[in-house]
Amino acid sequence: MTTSLPPDISQSLLQRFNSVRQRSVDYCAPLHPEDCNLQAMPETSPAKWHLAHTAWFFETFLLKPYLRNYQPFHDRFEYLFNSYYNGVGSQYPRAQRGLLSRPTLDEVLHYRLHVDQSMTTLLSQVDHPARQDIIRRTELGVHHEYQHQELFFTDIKYNLACNPLAPQYRHHEGLMPSVESADAIRWETFSAGLISMGNDAHNGFVFDNETPVHKRFLAPFELASRPVCNAEVLAFIHDGGYRTPSLWLADGWAKVQQEQWQHPLYWQQHDDHWKVFTLHGLAPLNPADTAVHLSAYEADAIARWLGARLPDEAEWELAAQSLPVQGHFLSGTGLLQPGRADATPLSQMFGSVWEWTASSYAPYPGYRAAAGALGEYNGKFMCNQLVLRGGSCVSDPEQLRPSYRNFFYPPDRWQFSGLRLARDGDSI
Amino acid sequence: MTTSLPPDISQSLLQRFNSVRQRSVDYCAPLHPEDCNLQAMPETSPAKWHLAHTAWFFETFLLKPYLRNYQPFHDRFEYLFNSYYNGVGSQYPRAQRGLLSRPTLDEVLHYRLHVDQSMTTLLSQVDHPARQDIIRRTELGVHHEYQHQELFFTDIKYNLACNPLAPQYRHHEGLMPSVESADAIRWETFSAGLISMGNDAHNGFVFDNETPVHKRFLAPFELASRPVCNAEVLAFIHDGGYRTPSLWLADGWAKVQQEQWQHPLYWQQHDDHWKVFTLHGLAPLNPADTAVHLSAYEADAIARWLGARLPDEAEWELAAQSLPVQGHFLSGTGLLQPGRADATPLSQMFGSVWEWTASSYAPYPGYRAAAGALGEYNGKFMCNQLVLRGGSCVSDPEQLRPSYRNFFYPPDRWQFSGLRLARDGDSI
Amino acid sequence: MTTSLPPDISQSLLQRFNSVRQRSVDYCAPLHPEDCNLQAMPETSPAKWHLAHTAWFFETFLLKPYLRNYQPFHDRFEYLFNSYYNGVGSQYPRAQRGLLSRPTLDEVLHYRLHVDQSMTTLLSQVDHPARQDIIRRTELGVHHEYQHQELFFTDIKYNLACNPLAPQYRHHEGLMPSVESADAIRWETFSAGLISMGNDAHNGFVFDNETPVHKRFLAPFELASRPVCNAEVLAFIHDGGYRTPSLWLADGWAKVQQEQWQHPLYWQQHDDHWKVFTLHGLAPLNPADTAVHLSAYEADAIARWLGARLPDEAEWELAAQSLPVQGHFLSGTGLLQPGRADATPLSQMFGSVWEWTASSYAPYPGYRAAAGALGEYNGKFMCNQLVLRGGSCVSDPEQLRPSYRNFFYPPDRWQFSGLRLARDGDSI
Amino acid sequence: MTTSLPPDISQSLLQRFNSVRQRSVDYCAPLHPEDCNLQAMPETSPAKWHLAHTAWFFETFLLKPYLRNYQPFHDRFEYLFNSYYNGVGSQYPRAQRGLLSRPTLDEVLHYRLHVDQSMTTLLSQVDHPARQDIIRRTELGVHHEYQHQELFFTDIKYNLACNPLAPQYRHHEGLMPSVESADAIRWETFSAGLISMGNDAHNGFVFDNETPVHKRFLAPFELASRPVCNAEVLAFIHDGGYRTPSLWLADGWAKVQQEQWQHPLYWQQHDDHWKVFTLHGLAPLNPADTAVHLSAYEADAIARWLGARLPDEAEWELAAQSLPVQGHFLSGTGLLQPGRADATPLSQMFGSVWEWTASSYAPYPGYRAAAGALGEYNGKFMCNQLVLRGGSCVSDPEQLRPSYRNFFYPPDRWQFSGLRLARDGDSI
């Protein structure tokens, strides 16, 4: 939520604004209005709600405070599409978003149009006294929309998966060329020392939870060259991993028993083979593919079974600091799956899957949340969640950085989440 | 489920079949696809599901057993749209019907077309060896569809009411002419005696739960000339009725406290006046209108507060046996509300609201459920529910009879349900 | 709650009062203080609570209103030991009775002593202006205590059964002589006609729910000579009864699946044989014994599987009207189990097990609840429950009559409840 | 779980063993058998269960593996009193411990005697080949019992507090001399630097979760001279703290609304004054006393409202490393309450209340859990919990160290838990 401003960025910002806004709409194109209203669990918002809420964000934090004479599209939308900003007001209950058949998809698209036109007006007011705030908040709104585009895919996947008809979001030829196993994991070694981590945005946009830059002392460690792949999860399953309490955290084992977990989310066992539900339809499970849709509990248990552990987020960030944001992304592959677990050293640190870390999501030393309702963006969630790093196949590479911190609850599985192994290094 | 067959009824049956089938589709016309997918609680099925299930009924019980070479529209629909017939097979979970965005509304309409065309073929086979069964089951399917048309309105009302925008199903001018109070209740008296009740269908269609005709002994009683109206419920509220445990059955009082009931469903208190959500939008509460959307617990408490009681279903049936099926129906008034509580003696025994009785829904002496899966239609629900009699504003008068038994659980409120007072007569 | 008063009954009443009061205490003798505090589910009150509540009843309804200068034992007991009388005041939450370690068992016994001494004083005031009410209410209190003595056994059985150590309440030699099967069921036939049922207490004590005497018309029916025995339940199990939905009411089948019922409560399958938890410890299951601890859902399903049905309560009462209150009672056998299902015609109509009927618990025509808090004794429970008739092995024969109506919810199993088959008779 | 062994410690260990074991029994002396069986929520085990489980610990981890010919006291106790060691076997359900009226308190005391006598035998075998393991495990068992003695008080407090009679555990004269407010907080400052934390037990017993010693880099910070006191919590309440979402973590605010928290646990508002439930009975709230029974959510919100934050556990440990284990302890004061919040610098770092930190309970870098079932002691709980430091009034000073890590879930309030403020220092 902090940006260093180049002198004149309004044109490029407007272009990015328009391009990102359009893409949210484009993503809904393969869906029917009924699909866009689905909410299969409280955490998975309807696609239509994502469309409306991202418009609400610009309306609430830019148009209402800064655009003179702005007419809100509908006086109840402030309430209906507020996600969790108590500073703005009360919120329509999250778990019931799927009951909002009205406004219809068409009306929401009109709402977006209304907001986009007003934003174009606002962004063209180069002499606006709050120009800097407007640019900063617009930048934030664009990154907010990146996040919801990613949630769009994670949510619609879960929502469609509940249907026994296993509907496709979009057909894709040659989904997963069959490869039996990924290359063996190699270990990248890192020595002990005081490192600097975090990001103060001297070089572009960052969220407040990445600030401030601060020091951490790290013991020597090693990090795996690639994420864990399906072949390794299959071996875990065949070895009774889901029935062996000693491999699990206590809360994880309780969840395994309560939910009767026997395999990752979206896996289906058919007699002697496995299938997996994807946004391209049911597909054979490819052992060489990166394992995805794991809870942190499963990630932790699989790591333990493999004689390793999850990395600390500082370890992960150190390893990533010099790497380009490259990997398997939807924008490159057209695939809504993580694809093959590559063997190049530290491959796919970005793209493929969000990688669970062992780090609790907490403020960095010296962290200050922004003032006002926008201060609720990140800070109030810094409890009970774990940090995930990198980015997944459905992230936009534009939104990612080595310092980017994603966060979910340990039992959550519907994200495109997997793991990369770490282990203690030699204390020479 | 028993019909006495006139010699040649195929033509009129086909006409009724087509007309009823068309009406289900017509009822959905004012709705958007998102509306048709809503399920705000497990009991309120999506409009689309009603459309599909009523087609499923004809496909399952007529086309599959009787139409040679019939090709089912989709091999998974037998599972998806089976409501509760264990004899047919397992069922998609009731509480998750709102998660079925696919088949889409369009696909369901095609499904209906496919079934209707096949049914036309089947009904035209006048020499079919199972001709009598076909006619009987078609008749049952038509009455089944009447019931689902009524449920369509009760369910869509509940589903839309969850939306803070209070969407209209259909606009209606001059919804409720304001009248301050209904005429005073008068009492119709009935003397003691052995009566005959139930219906063996010598004269048209009946459900199996109305059979067999049997004798009941009744003590003298009196029945109110009209249903309880809103003015009486308002007086109950003002007298603290919802806060006075001595007026309530124990289970009812537990529900009042658990759900924090303070007024009937769909009522809203706005400062000094009341509004009510209707399918024609939010409207002022009209004191003279028949009270509706009451649970049996509320009906019982209101009756007790008024110094009366709910009628036994035998008392109700005796009073209705000689009455024509007349009253306030959608088909006559165009209104999706019960309208004014009339003062003519025993008015609105049909139409307006389903009237709760004190009678537990139980088999009549000598009752036999039909063989096979169709035997599950009524019999297995004969526990824990109470009988309602008459019919509501959204019933079709064609579907009603003095012997007709509707049934719901005592806490249910989303039905168009109200009450008519009864009291013990003089034992002269 | 209505009694016809013989001229001078105070002496015999006082004797019965003392004898019944003493027995409640005696029943607790084999238990430890910890046992007396157990509440394994909200419905099973601790033994200590039963002791206190029955004292509370006399204190609340007799001593406080009628005994001049009566000093309540403790000012919070009115709240703590009020079961459900809203007319008296609010109540300590039922589900948390097991959390009341204080007052201790000793203190409760002192409370009882205090009440008993005061009651002796009150009952000796033969000139008390409210003498008739005092006698009537004392009589009611005595019968209230009979009911709680029976609940004491049903509740402590459930509470102890949760313990994997299977503790005995009391040892009993030769618990169940092994007999392979009971004699075949014979059928007693009854012809159609208008009967009189209910009881107006011209001849002793009755509860208000047995009043008034009224007429019922019955179709011809037949009633089994004995209750269903374990051999028949075993055959039901072996035939897959607990896995066959067509045998069950819809709500019953839902419960079977939800609770994973596979046999009656307290049965345990050990490899190739069955054991049963009793208050005399774990014992082999005796096929010839009367089946007990069945819910109404199980009773209904077993009856259906046996080609019969549950009786209507009027049918049961007609059959019982001329029978003496005889059967297997604790007071005779010393056994806390129903024992063998006898073969004599209409044996064990009383004793052995409470027999589920198909009749919903409802007021008789003309029923009036008593005024004041005592009116809550029975009337407010007349919804959602079914009537059971007869009496069980842990009932006191003194408390039973042909007109006695017991009532529980259909899924309840912890009562000593079973069934006797009925079927429609010939309509000659 | 690691101890450095002095040459001959068996005599002193046996003495400590006996003394600690005796104290557990002594603590139960003021209680009745019914009290000892209470379990008011799943987390609060019955006092009797604590007595049995601590015996089970010695029986399972010492007597069974090491004492030749040891006869277990009862073959089912391995199952009944296993808390959570899957490596030992399955466990009686935690939430139902309060249903175990058997074994009775007397029987459990016999069980303890049996174990203690056998332990005396074992500890006297100075030539036992596993002597070192026996001593290490005995030491662990003693510290395990310290922990359960503390839980005994936290649990019995909660269990008794559910009783409207507010029973005292023990009377105490002059519980809380009324003082209006504690001295003002002063701030101890700490500069940035690399610190060493953790404890490798060169100097006595430590738990494995305190190992290994490792380095941490800390930014400059300040720590409050005393814990937050009731006066500050009262000011928070009066300022609407429990109604202001911006002060709370998101999960904390959800809990506030769900549980309707309006003040700390055990506080009661009586018109214009506050009372507090203590183990010495209901008492007036003393503003100068250390605030206790706060969840981490409340601690975090109160800290935020006071312009500060919770300390990191490394900050706390650094500040405590040179302090003696001194403070308000039951063993010194006889009080089962934290008492007054003193003004001396860094007072009460030990004693009074466990202090919530902002640190998630996680393994230290290089942590290894012990092999076998004892490895479950700490490691598997390292998720979803926060670290508390110091020790409370009901801790034994013998069990505490600057490196000691306690841990509970953020919403937990029944512990003797409070907070000490921290804030960022100047980055000179």
PDB file of C-alpha atoms in Angstrom, chain D residues 148-252:
ATOM      1  CA  HIS D 148      -1.183 -30.532  36.090  1.00  0.00           C
ATOM      2  CA  GLN D 149      -1.243 -28.984  39.547  1.00  0.00           C
ATOM      3  CA  GLU D 150      -1.530 -25.641  37.877  1.00  0.00           C
ATOM      4  CA  LEU D 151      -4.194 -26.948  35.540  1.00  0.00           C
ATOM      5  CA  PHE D 152      -5.975 -28.336  38.573  1.00  0.00           C
ATOM      6  CA  PHE D 153      -6.542 -24.781  39.831  1.00  0.00           C
ATOM      7  CA  THR D 154      -7.406 -23.261  36.471  1.00  0.00           C
ATOM      8  CA  ASP D 155      -9.817 -26.082  35.738  1.00  0.00           C
ATOM      9  CA  ILE D 156     -11.529 -26.295  39.113  1.00  0.00           C
ATOM     10  CA  LYS D 157     -11.997 -22.533  39.029  1.00  0.00           C
ATOM     11  CA  TYR D 158     -13.838 -22.737  35.739  1.00  0.00           C
ATOM     12  CA  ASN D 159     -15.775 -25.801  36.800  1.00  0.00           C
ATOM     13  CA  LEU D 160     -16.976 -24.256  40.061  1.00  0.00           C
ATOM     14  CA  ALA D 161     -17.709 -20.906  38.453  1.00  0.00           C
ATOM     15  CA  CYS D 162     -20.542 -22.454  36.426  1.00  0.00           C
ATOM     16  CA  ASN D 163     -22.449 -22.990  39.637  1.00  0.00           C
ATOM     17  CA  PRO D 164     -24.785 -20.092  40.504  1.00  0.00           C
ATOM     18  CA  LEU D 165     -23.941 -20.716  44.160  1.00  0.00           C
ATOM     19  CA  ALA D 166     -20.369 -19.539  43.460  1.00  0.00           C
ATOM     20  CA  PRO D 167     -18.757 -22.113  45.733  1.00  0.00           C
ATOM     21  CA  GLN D 168     -15.447 -21.339  47.363  1.00  0.00           C
ATOM     22  CA  TYR D 169     -12.527 -23.684  46.945  1.00  0.00           C
ATOM     23  CA  ARG D 170     -11.095 -22.303  50.164  1.00  0.00           C
ATOM     24  CA  HIS D 171     -11.824 -19.351  52.361  1.00  0.00           C
ATOM     25  CA  HIS D 172      -9.215 -16.601  52.647  1.00  0.00           C
ATOM     26  CA  GLU D 173      -9.413 -13.664  54.988  1.00  0.00           C
ATOM     27  CA  GLY D 174      -8.787 -10.173  53.664  1.00  0.00           C
ATOM     28  CA  LEU D 175      -8.656 -11.318  50.121  1.00  0.00           C
ATOM     29  CA  MET D 176      -7.942  -8.055  48.427  1.00  0.00           C
ATOM     30  CA  PRO D 177      -7.174  -4.935  50.340  1.00  0.00           C
ATOM     31  CA  SER D 178      -8.818  -2.207  48.354  1.00  0.00           C
ATOM     32  CA  VAL D 179      -6.380   0.003  46.510  1.00  0.00           C
ATOM     33  CA  GLU D 180      -7.693   2.327  43.864  1.00  0.00           C
ATOM     34  CA  SER D 181      -4.934   2.114  41.345  1.00  0.00           C
ATOM     35  CA  ALA D 182      -1.561   0.622  40.685  1.00  0.00           C
ATOM     36  CA  ASP D 183       1.481   2.781  40.179  1.00  0.00           C
ATOM     37  CA  ALA D 184       1.982   4.146  36.697  1.00  0.00           C
ATOM     38  CA  ILE D 185       3.722   1.965  34.183  1.00  0.00           C
ATOM     39  CA  ARG D 186       7.336   2.772  33.526  1.00  0.00           C
ATOM     40  CA  TRP D 187       9.275   1.541  30.541  1.00  0.00           C
ATOM     41  CA  GLU D 188      12.423  -0.517  30.549  1.00  0.00           C
ATOM     42  CA  THR D 189      14.394   0.050  27.338  1.00  0.00           C
ATOM     43  CA  PHE D 190      16.399  -2.498  25.345  1.00  0.00           C
ATOM     44  CA  SER D 191      18.637  -1.766  22.431  1.00  0.00           C
ATOM     45  CA  ALA D 192      18.912  -3.670  19.164  1.00  0.00           C
ATOM     46  CA  GLY D 193      21.185  -6.613  18.796  1.00  0.00           C
ATOM     47  CA  LEU D 194      21.747 -10.287  18.283  1.00  0.00           C
ATOM     48  CA  ILE D 195      20.686 -12.217  21.353  1.00  0.00           C
ATOM     49  CA  SER D 196      20.924 -15.793  22.443  1.00  0.00           C
ATOM     50  CA  MET D 197      17.755 -17.486  23.658  1.00  0.00           C
ATOM     51  CA  GLY D 198      16.487 -20.930  24.558  1.00  0.00           C
ATOM     52  CA  ASN D 199      17.950 -23.322  27.060  1.00  0.00           C
ATOM     53  CA  ASP D 200      20.014 -26.456  26.623  1.00  0.00           C
ATOM     54  CA  ALA D 201      19.686 -27.595  30.216  1.00  0.00           C
ATOM     55  CA  HIS D 202      23.267 -27.388  31.289  1.00  0.00           C
ATOM     56  CA  ASN D 203      21.830 -26.278  34.547  1.00  0.00           C
ATOM     57  CA  GLY D 204      18.817 -28.422  35.356  1.00  0.00           C
ATOM     58  CA  PHE D 205      15.605 -29.517  33.755  1.00  0.00           C
ATOM     59  CA  VAL D 206      14.110 -28.006  30.597  1.00  0.00           C
ATOM     60  CA  PHE D 207      11.357 -29.071  28.227  1.00  0.00           C
ATOM     61  CA  ASP D 208      12.332 -29.910  24.676  1.00  0.00           C
ATOM     62  CA  ASN D 209      10.417 -26.897  23.379  1.00  0.00           C
ATOM     63  CA  GLU D 210      13.005 -24.612  25.027  1.00  0.00           C
ATOM     64  CA  THR D 211      15.814 -26.171  22.986  1.00  0.00           C
ATOM     65  CA  PRO D 212      18.150 -25.545  21.298  1.00  0.00           C
ATOM     66  CA  VAL D 213      19.830 -22.347  22.283  1.00  0.00           C
ATOM     67  CA  HIS D 214      19.840 -20.175  19.209  1.00  0.00           C
ATOM     68  CA  LYS D 215      20.368 -16.610  18.047  1.00  0.00           C
ATOM     69  CA  ARG D 216      17.715 -14.014  17.353  1.00  0.00           C
ATOM     70  CA  PHE D 217      18.120 -10.453  16.116  1.00  0.00           C
ATOM     71  CA  LEU D 218      15.979  -7.958  17.981  1.00  0.00           C
ATOM     72  CA  ALA D 219      15.142  -4.373  17.081  1.00  0.00           C
ATOM     73  CA  PRO D 220      15.131  -1.896  19.986  1.00  0.00           C
ATOM     74  CA  PHE D 221      12.070  -2.197  22.231  1.00  0.00           C
ATOM     75  CA  GLU D 222      10.637  -1.230  25.574  1.00  0.00           C
ATOM     76  CA  LEU D 223       8.850  -3.368  28.134  1.00  0.00           C
ATOM     77  CA  ALA D 224       6.414  -2.214  30.811  1.00  0.00           C
ATOM     78  CA  SER D 225       7.443  -2.325  34.450  1.00  0.00           C
ATOM     79  CA  ARG D 226       4.320  -4.232  35.504  1.00  0.00           C
ATOM     80  CA  PRO D 227       1.431  -6.184  33.985  1.00  0.00           C
ATOM     81  CA  VAL D 228      -1.760  -4.403  32.989  1.00  0.00           C
ATOM     82  CA  CYS D 229      -4.085  -4.011  35.958  1.00  0.00           C
ATOM     83  CA  ASN D 230      -7.861  -4.038  36.396  1.00  0.00           C
ATOM     84  CA  ALA D 231      -8.058  -0.240  36.421  1.00  0.00           C
ATOM     85  CA  GLU D 232      -6.765  -0.195  32.866  1.00  0.00           C
ATOM     86  CA  VAL D 233      -9.199  -2.867  31.774  1.00  0.00           C
ATOM     87  CA  LEU D 234     -12.055  -0.936  33.389  1.00  0.00           C
ATOM     88  CA  ALA D 235     -11.014   2.146  31.415  1.00  0.00           C
ATOM     89  CA  PHE D 236     -10.954   0.053  28.260  1.00  0.00           C
ATOM     90  CA  ILE D 237     -14.493  -1.142  29.019  1.00  0.00           C
ATOM     91  CA  HIS D 238     -15.748   2.342  29.785  1.00  0.00           C
ATOM     92  CA  ASP D 239     -14.294   3.604  26.528  1.00  0.00           C
ATOM     93  CA  GLY D 240     -16.359   1.021  24.638  1.00  0.00           C
ATOM     94  CA  GLY D 241     -13.423  -1.267  23.994  1.00  0.00           C
ATOM     95  CA  TYR D 242     -15.609  -4.349  23.700  1.00  0.00           C
ATOM     96  CA  ARG D 243     -17.762  -2.593  21.095  1.00  0.00           C
ATOM     97  CA  THR D 244     -15.053  -1.091  18.880  1.00  0.00           C
ATOM     98  CA  PRO D 245     -13.979  -3.421  16.075  1.00  0.00           C
ATOM     99  CA  SER D 246     -10.989  -1.313  15.051  1.00  0.00           C
ATOM    100  CA  LEU D 247      -9.245  -2.338  18.266  1.00  0.00           C
ATOM    101  CA  TRP D 248      -9.470  -6.028  17.540  1.00  0.00           C
ATOM    102  CA  LEU D 249      -7.917  -8.680  15.385  1.00  0.00           C
ATOM    103  CA  ALA D 250     -10.501  -9.962  12.928  1.00  0.00           C
ATOM    104  CA  ASP D 251     -10.759 -13.389  14.572  1.00  0.00           C
ATOM    105  CA  GLY D 252     -10.935 -11.700  17.963  1.00  0.00           C
TER     106      GLY D 252
END
